[in-house]
Short mmCIF file of C-alpha atoms and ligand atoms in Angstrom, two decimals:
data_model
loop_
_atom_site.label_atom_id
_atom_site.label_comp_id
_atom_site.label_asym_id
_atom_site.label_seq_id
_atom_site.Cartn_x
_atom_site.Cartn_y
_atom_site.Cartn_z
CA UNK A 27 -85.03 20.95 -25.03
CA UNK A 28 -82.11 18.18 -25.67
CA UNK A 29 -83.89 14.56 -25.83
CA UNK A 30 -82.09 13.41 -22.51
CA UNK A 31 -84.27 15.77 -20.38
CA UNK A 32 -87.30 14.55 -21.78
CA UNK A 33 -87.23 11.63 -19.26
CA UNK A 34 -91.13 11.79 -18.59
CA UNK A 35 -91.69 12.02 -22.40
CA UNK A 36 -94.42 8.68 -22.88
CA UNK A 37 -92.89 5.03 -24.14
CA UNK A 38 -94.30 3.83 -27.63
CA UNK A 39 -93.63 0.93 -29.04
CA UNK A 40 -92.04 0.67 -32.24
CA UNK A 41 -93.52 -1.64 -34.67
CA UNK A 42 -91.94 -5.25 -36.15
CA UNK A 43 -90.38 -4.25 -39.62
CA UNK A 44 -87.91 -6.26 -41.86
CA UNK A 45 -84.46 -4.85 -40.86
CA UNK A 46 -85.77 -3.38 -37.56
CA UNK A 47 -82.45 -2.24 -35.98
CA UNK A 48 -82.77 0.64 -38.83
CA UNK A 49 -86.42 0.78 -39.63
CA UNK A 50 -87.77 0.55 -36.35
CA UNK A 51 -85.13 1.86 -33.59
CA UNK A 52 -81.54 3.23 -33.73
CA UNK A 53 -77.98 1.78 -33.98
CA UNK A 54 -75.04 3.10 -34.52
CA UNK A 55 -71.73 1.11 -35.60
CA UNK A 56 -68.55 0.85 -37.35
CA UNK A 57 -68.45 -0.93 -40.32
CA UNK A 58 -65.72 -2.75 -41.99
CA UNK A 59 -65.38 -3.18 -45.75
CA UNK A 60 -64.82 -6.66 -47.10
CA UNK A 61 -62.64 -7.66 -50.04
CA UNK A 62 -63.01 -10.77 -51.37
CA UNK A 63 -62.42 -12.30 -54.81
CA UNK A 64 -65.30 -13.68 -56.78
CA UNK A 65 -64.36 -17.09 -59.26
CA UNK A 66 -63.02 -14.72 -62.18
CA UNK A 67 -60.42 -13.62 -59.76
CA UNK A 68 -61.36 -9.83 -58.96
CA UNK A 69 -60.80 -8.62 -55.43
CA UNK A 70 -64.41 -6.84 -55.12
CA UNK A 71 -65.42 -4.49 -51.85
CA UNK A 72 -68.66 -4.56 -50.01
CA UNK A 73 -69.25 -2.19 -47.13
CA UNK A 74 -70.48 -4.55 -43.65
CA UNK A 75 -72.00 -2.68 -40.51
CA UNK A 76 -73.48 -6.44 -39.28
CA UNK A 77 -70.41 -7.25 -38.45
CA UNK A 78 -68.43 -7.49 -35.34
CA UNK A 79 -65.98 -9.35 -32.94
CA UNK A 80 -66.95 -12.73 -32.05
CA UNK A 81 -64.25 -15.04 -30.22
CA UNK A 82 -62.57 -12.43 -28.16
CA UNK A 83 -60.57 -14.01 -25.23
CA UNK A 84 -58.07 -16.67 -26.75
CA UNK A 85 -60.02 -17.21 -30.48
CA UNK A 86 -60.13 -14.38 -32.45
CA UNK A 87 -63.26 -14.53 -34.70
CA UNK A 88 -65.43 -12.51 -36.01
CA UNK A 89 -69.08 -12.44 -37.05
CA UNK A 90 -70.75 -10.94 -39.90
CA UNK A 91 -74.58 -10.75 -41.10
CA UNK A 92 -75.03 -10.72 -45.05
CA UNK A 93 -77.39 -11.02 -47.18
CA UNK A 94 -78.13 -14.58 -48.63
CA UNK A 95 -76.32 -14.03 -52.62
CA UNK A 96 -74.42 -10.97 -51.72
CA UNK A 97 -70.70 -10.97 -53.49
CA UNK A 98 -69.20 -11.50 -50.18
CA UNK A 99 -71.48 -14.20 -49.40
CA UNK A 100 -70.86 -16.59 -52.48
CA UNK A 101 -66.86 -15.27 -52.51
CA UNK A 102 -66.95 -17.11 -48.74
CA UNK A 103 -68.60 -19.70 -49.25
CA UNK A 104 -66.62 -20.79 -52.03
CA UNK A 105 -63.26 -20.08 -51.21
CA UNK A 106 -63.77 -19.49 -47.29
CA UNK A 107 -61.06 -16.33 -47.64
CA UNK A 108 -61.29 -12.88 -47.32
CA UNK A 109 -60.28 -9.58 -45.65
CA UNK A 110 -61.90 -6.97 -43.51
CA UNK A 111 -60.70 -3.39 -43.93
CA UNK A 112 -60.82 -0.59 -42.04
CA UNK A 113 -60.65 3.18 -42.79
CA UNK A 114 -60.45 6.23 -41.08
CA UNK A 115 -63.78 8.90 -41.81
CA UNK A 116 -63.14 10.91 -44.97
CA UNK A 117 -66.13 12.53 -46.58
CA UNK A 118 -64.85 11.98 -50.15
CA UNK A 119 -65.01 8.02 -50.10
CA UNK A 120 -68.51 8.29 -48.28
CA UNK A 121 -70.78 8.58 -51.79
CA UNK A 122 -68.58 5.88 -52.87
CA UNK A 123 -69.24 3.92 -49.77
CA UNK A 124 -72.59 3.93 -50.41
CA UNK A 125 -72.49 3.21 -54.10
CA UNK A 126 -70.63 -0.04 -53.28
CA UNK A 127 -73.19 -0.92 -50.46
CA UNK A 128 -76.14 -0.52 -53.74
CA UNK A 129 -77.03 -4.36 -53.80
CA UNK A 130 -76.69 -6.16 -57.49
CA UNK A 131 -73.89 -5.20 -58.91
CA UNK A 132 -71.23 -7.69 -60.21
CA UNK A 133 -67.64 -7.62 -59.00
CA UNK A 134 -66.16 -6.10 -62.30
CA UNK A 135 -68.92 -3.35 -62.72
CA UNK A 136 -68.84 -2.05 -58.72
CA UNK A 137 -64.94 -1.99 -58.82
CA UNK A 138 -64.72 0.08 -62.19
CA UNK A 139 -65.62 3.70 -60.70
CA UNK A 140 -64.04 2.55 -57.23
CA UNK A 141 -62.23 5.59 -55.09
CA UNK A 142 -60.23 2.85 -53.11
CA UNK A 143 -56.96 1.85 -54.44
CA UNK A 144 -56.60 -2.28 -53.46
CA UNK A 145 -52.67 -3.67 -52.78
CA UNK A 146 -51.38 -7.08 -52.11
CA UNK A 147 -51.92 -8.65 -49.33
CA UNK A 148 -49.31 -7.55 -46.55
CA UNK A 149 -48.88 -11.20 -46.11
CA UNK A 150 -46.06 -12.23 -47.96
CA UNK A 151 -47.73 -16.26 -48.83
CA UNK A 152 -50.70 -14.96 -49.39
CA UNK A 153 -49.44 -12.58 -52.36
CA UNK A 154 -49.12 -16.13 -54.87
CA UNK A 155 -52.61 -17.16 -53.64
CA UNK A 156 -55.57 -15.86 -55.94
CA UNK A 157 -57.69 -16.98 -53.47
CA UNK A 158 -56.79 -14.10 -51.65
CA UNK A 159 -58.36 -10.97 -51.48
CA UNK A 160 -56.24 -7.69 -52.23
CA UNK A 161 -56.71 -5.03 -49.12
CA UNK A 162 -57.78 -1.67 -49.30
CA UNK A 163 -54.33 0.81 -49.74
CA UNK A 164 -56.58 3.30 -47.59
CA UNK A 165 -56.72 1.13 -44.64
CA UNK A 166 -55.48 2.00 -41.08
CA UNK A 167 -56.18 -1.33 -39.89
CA UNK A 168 -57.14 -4.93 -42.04
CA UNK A 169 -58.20 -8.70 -40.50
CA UNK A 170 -57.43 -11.25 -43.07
CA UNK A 171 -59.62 -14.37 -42.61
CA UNK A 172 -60.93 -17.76 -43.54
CA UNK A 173 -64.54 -18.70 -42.87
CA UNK A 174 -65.23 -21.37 -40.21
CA UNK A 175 -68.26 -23.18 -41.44
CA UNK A 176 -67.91 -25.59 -39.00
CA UNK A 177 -71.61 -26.41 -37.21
CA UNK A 178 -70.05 -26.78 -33.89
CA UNK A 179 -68.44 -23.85 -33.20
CA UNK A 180 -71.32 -21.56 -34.52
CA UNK A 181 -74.78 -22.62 -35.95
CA UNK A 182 -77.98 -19.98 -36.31
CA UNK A 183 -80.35 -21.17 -38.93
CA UNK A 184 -81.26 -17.41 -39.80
CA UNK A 185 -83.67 -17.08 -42.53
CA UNK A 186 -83.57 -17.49 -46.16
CA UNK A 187 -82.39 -13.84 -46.31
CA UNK A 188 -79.56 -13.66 -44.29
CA UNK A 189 -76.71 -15.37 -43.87
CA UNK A 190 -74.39 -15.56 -40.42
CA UNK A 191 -70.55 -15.73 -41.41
CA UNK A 192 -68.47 -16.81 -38.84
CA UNK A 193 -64.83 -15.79 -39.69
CA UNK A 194 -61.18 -17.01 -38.24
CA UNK A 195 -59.04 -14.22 -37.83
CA UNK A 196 -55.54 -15.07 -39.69
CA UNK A 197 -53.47 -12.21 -39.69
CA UNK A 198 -54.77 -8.48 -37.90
CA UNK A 199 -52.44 -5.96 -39.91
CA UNK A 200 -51.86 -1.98 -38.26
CA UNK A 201 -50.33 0.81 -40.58
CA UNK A 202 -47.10 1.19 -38.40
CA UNK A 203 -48.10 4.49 -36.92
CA UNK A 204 -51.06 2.67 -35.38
CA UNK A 205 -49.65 -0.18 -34.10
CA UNK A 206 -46.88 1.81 -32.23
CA UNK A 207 -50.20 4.27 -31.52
CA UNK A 208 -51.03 0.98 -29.15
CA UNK A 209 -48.11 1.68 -27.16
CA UNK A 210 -48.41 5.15 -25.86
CA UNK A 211 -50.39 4.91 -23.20
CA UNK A 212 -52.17 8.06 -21.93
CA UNK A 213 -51.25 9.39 -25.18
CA UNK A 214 -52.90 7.06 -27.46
CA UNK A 215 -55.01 8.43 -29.82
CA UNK A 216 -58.26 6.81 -31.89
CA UNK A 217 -58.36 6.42 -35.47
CA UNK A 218 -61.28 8.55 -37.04
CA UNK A 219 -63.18 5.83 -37.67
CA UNK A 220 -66.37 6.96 -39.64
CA UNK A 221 -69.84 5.63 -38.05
CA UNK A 222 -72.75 4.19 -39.72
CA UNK A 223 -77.03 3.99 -38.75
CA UNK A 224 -77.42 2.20 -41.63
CA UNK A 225 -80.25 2.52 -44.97
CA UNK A 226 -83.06 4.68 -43.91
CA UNK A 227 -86.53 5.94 -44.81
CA UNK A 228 -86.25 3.65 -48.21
CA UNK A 229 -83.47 5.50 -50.34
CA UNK A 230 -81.39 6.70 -47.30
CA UNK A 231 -78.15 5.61 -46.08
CA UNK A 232 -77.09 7.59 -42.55
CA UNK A 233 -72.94 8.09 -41.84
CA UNK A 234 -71.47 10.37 -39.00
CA UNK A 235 -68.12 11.08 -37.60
CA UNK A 236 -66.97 11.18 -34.34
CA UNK A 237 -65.84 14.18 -32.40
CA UNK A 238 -62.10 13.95 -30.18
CA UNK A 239 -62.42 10.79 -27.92
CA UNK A 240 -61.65 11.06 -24.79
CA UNK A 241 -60.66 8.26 -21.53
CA UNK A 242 -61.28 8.04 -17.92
CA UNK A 243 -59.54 6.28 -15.37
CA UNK A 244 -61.15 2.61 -14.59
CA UNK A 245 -62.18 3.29 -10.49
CA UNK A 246 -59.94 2.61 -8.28
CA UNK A 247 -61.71 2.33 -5.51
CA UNK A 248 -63.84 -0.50 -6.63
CA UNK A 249 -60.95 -3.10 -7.41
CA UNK A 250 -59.64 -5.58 -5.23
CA UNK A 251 -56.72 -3.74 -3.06
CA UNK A 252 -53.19 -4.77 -3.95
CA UNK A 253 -52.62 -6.79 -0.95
CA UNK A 254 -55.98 -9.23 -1.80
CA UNK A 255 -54.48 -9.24 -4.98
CA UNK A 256 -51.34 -10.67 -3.80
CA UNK A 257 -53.13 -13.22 -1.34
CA UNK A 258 -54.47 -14.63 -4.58
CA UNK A 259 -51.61 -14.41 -6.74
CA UNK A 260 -49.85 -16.28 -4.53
CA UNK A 261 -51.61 -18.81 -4.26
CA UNK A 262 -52.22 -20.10 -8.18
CA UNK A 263 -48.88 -21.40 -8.90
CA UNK A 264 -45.97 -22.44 -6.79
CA UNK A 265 -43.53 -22.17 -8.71
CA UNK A 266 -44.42 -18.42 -9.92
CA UNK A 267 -43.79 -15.20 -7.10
CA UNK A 268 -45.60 -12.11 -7.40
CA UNK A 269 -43.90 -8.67 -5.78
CA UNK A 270 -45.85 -6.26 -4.02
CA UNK A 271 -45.14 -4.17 -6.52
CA UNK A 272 -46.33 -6.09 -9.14
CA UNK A 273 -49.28 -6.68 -7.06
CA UNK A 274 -49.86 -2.72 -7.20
CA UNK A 275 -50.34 -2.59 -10.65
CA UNK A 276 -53.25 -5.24 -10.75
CA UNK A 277 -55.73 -2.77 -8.60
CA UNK A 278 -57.63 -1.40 -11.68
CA UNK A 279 -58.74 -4.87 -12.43
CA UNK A 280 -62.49 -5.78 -11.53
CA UNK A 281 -62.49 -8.23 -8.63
CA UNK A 282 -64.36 -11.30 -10.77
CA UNK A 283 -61.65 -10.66 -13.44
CA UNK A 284 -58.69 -11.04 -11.39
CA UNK A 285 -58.28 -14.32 -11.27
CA UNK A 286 -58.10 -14.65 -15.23
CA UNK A 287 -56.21 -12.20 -15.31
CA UNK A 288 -53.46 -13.40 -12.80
CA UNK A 289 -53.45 -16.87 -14.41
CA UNK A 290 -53.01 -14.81 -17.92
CA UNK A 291 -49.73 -13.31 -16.60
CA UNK A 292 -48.48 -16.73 -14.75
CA UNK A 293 -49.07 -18.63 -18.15
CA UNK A 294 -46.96 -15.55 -20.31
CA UNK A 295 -44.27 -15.58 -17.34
CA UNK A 296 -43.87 -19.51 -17.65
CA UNK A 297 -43.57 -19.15 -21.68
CA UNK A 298 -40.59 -16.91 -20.80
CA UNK A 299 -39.09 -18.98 -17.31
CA UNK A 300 -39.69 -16.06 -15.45
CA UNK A 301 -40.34 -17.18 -11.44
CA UNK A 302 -40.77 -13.99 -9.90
CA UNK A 303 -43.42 -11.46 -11.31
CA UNK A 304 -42.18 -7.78 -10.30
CA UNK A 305 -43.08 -4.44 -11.50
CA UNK A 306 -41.73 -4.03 -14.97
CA UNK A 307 -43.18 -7.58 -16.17
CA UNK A 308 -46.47 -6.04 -15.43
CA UNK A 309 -45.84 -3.36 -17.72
CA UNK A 310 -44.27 -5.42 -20.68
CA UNK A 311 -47.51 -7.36 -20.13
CA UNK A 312 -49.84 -4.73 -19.75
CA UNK A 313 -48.20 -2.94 -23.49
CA UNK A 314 -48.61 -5.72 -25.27
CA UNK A 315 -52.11 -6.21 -24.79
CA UNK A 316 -53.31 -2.41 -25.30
C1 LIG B 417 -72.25 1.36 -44.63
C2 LIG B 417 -72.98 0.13 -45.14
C3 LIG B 417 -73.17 -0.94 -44.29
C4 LIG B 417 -73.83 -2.10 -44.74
N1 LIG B 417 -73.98 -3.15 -43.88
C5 LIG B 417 -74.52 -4.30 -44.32
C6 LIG B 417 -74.60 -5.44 -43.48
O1 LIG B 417 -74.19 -5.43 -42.34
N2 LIG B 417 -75.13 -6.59 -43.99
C7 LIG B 417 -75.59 -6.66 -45.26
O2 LIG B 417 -76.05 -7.74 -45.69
N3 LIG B 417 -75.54 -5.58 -46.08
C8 LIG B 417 -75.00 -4.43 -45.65
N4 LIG B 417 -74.92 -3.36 -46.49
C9 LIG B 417 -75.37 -3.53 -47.87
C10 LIG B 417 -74.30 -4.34 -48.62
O3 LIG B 417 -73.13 -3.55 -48.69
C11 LIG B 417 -74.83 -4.71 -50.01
O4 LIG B 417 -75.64 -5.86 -49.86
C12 LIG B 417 -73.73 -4.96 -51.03
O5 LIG B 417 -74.31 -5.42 -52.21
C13 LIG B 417 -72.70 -5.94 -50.53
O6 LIG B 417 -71.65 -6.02 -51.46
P1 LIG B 417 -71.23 -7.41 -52.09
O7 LIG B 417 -72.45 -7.96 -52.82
O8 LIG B 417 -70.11 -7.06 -53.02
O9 LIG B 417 -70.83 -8.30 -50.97
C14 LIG B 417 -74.31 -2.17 -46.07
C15 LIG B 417 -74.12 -1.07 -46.92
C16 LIG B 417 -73.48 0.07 -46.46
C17 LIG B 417 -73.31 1.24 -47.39
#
């Protein structure tokens, strides 16, 4: 019998454990692998499920849970720079995954039997800086970044084993084929991103892959209808003119988001002196944001 049909199996509760989203209940995630370069100037990689987007709307930040003395840890703190990389599932880096997740090991000695090849930094100042962490040659997809250890935009104590890195997004970087992948539309496709649970059972460490993903249309039915779209649209700024047309394209969007979403599309048209918002603005808008 699959587990979903058990739905009258009995609740038990799961008892408090150190690390209790894997020792005590399930979680799946990806997981990005961090270079960073420790102070005798090697570019060192250490594999990061705790970590995830963090300022999403206009920051772009990003969080990530470490242990207090990890390499990544100490590389951040002292130099605030590094770079999260990305790579698609392929079961011959996995051991090696692992091997660089095996806490203790100094930069030199976990780089030397390494499967990843590292490159410069796709960003052409950063190249002179040794500051800055090589990327992975593997990756579909890297974030450089600077830590942002300022106390007002993010402060958690934690504990004395953890520490909570909050990271400023410089530079997001897409192999070409991905980035143009963006732009396809119903076509798009999803990079094979491998998944992790995390260190298990004491001397386990859990990985899967996913199978095809597949999309669904956003309902229809429960957006606002293009012509309360256009009653509102019309009203935000006077010096901006949305067609019906244009209005037609804005029905997918949940009715509390419309309004941010409008005033989104009024700010972008403004930055270009457009005045009246038809059809095909919509659509340059709409690309650049997938
Ligand atoms: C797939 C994977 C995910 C991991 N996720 C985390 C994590 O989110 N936080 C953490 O502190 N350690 C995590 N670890 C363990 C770290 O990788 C380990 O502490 C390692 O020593 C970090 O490397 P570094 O010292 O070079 O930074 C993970 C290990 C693996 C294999």
């Amino acid at each position: 019998m699959s587990f979903w049909k058990k739905k009258t199996e009995k609740w038990v509760e799961s008892p408090m454990h150190n690390n209790w989203y894997q020792s005590s209940s399930y979680f799946l995630s990806s997981f990005a692998l961090i270079t960073s370069v420790s102070e005798d100037g090697v570019t060192s990689i250490g594999p990061y499920q705790l970590s995830f987007p963090f300022g999403v709307i206009e920051r772009r930040e990003w969080i990530v849970i470490s242990r207090r003395g990890s390499n990544t840890s100490k590389n951040l703190l002292r130099n605030k720079k590094c770079a999260l990389n990305f790579v698609e599932y392929d079961k011959k880096h996995i051991p090696n995954i692992v091997d660089l997740g095996y806490p203790g090991q100094a930069p030199e000695e976990k780089m030397e039997d390494c499967t990843f090849e590292l490159e410069n930094s796709p960003t052409e100042s950063f190249v002179t800086d040794p500051e800055r962490p090589k990327v992975i040659k593997e990756a579909f997809q890297v974030f450089e970044c600077e830590l942002n250890d300022n106390p007002e935009d993010f402060h958690y104590a934690g504990t004395e084993f953890t520490e909570y890195l909050l990271l400023k997004i410089n530079h997001v970087h897409l192999r070409e084929r991905w980035k143009k992948n963006l732009d396809k539309g119903n076509d798009m496709e999803i990079p094979n991103m491998p998944i992790s649970f995390g260190f298990r059972n004491a001397n386990q460490f859990w990985f899967a892959k996913h199978k095809k993903p597949f999309w669904l249309p956003t309902p229809e039915n429960k957006g606002a209808k293009h012509d309360a779209v256009m009653y509102i649209a019309n009203r935000l700024d006077e010096e901006i003119t949305f067609t019906e047309n244009a209005c037609k394209q804005l029905t997918g969007i949940p009715k509390v988001f419309v309004k941010t979403a409008l005033k989104g599309i009024i700010k972008e048209a403004k930055s270009q002196g457009i005045t009246t918002i038809d059809k095909a603005f919509i659509e340059e808008v709409n690309s650049k944001r997938q």
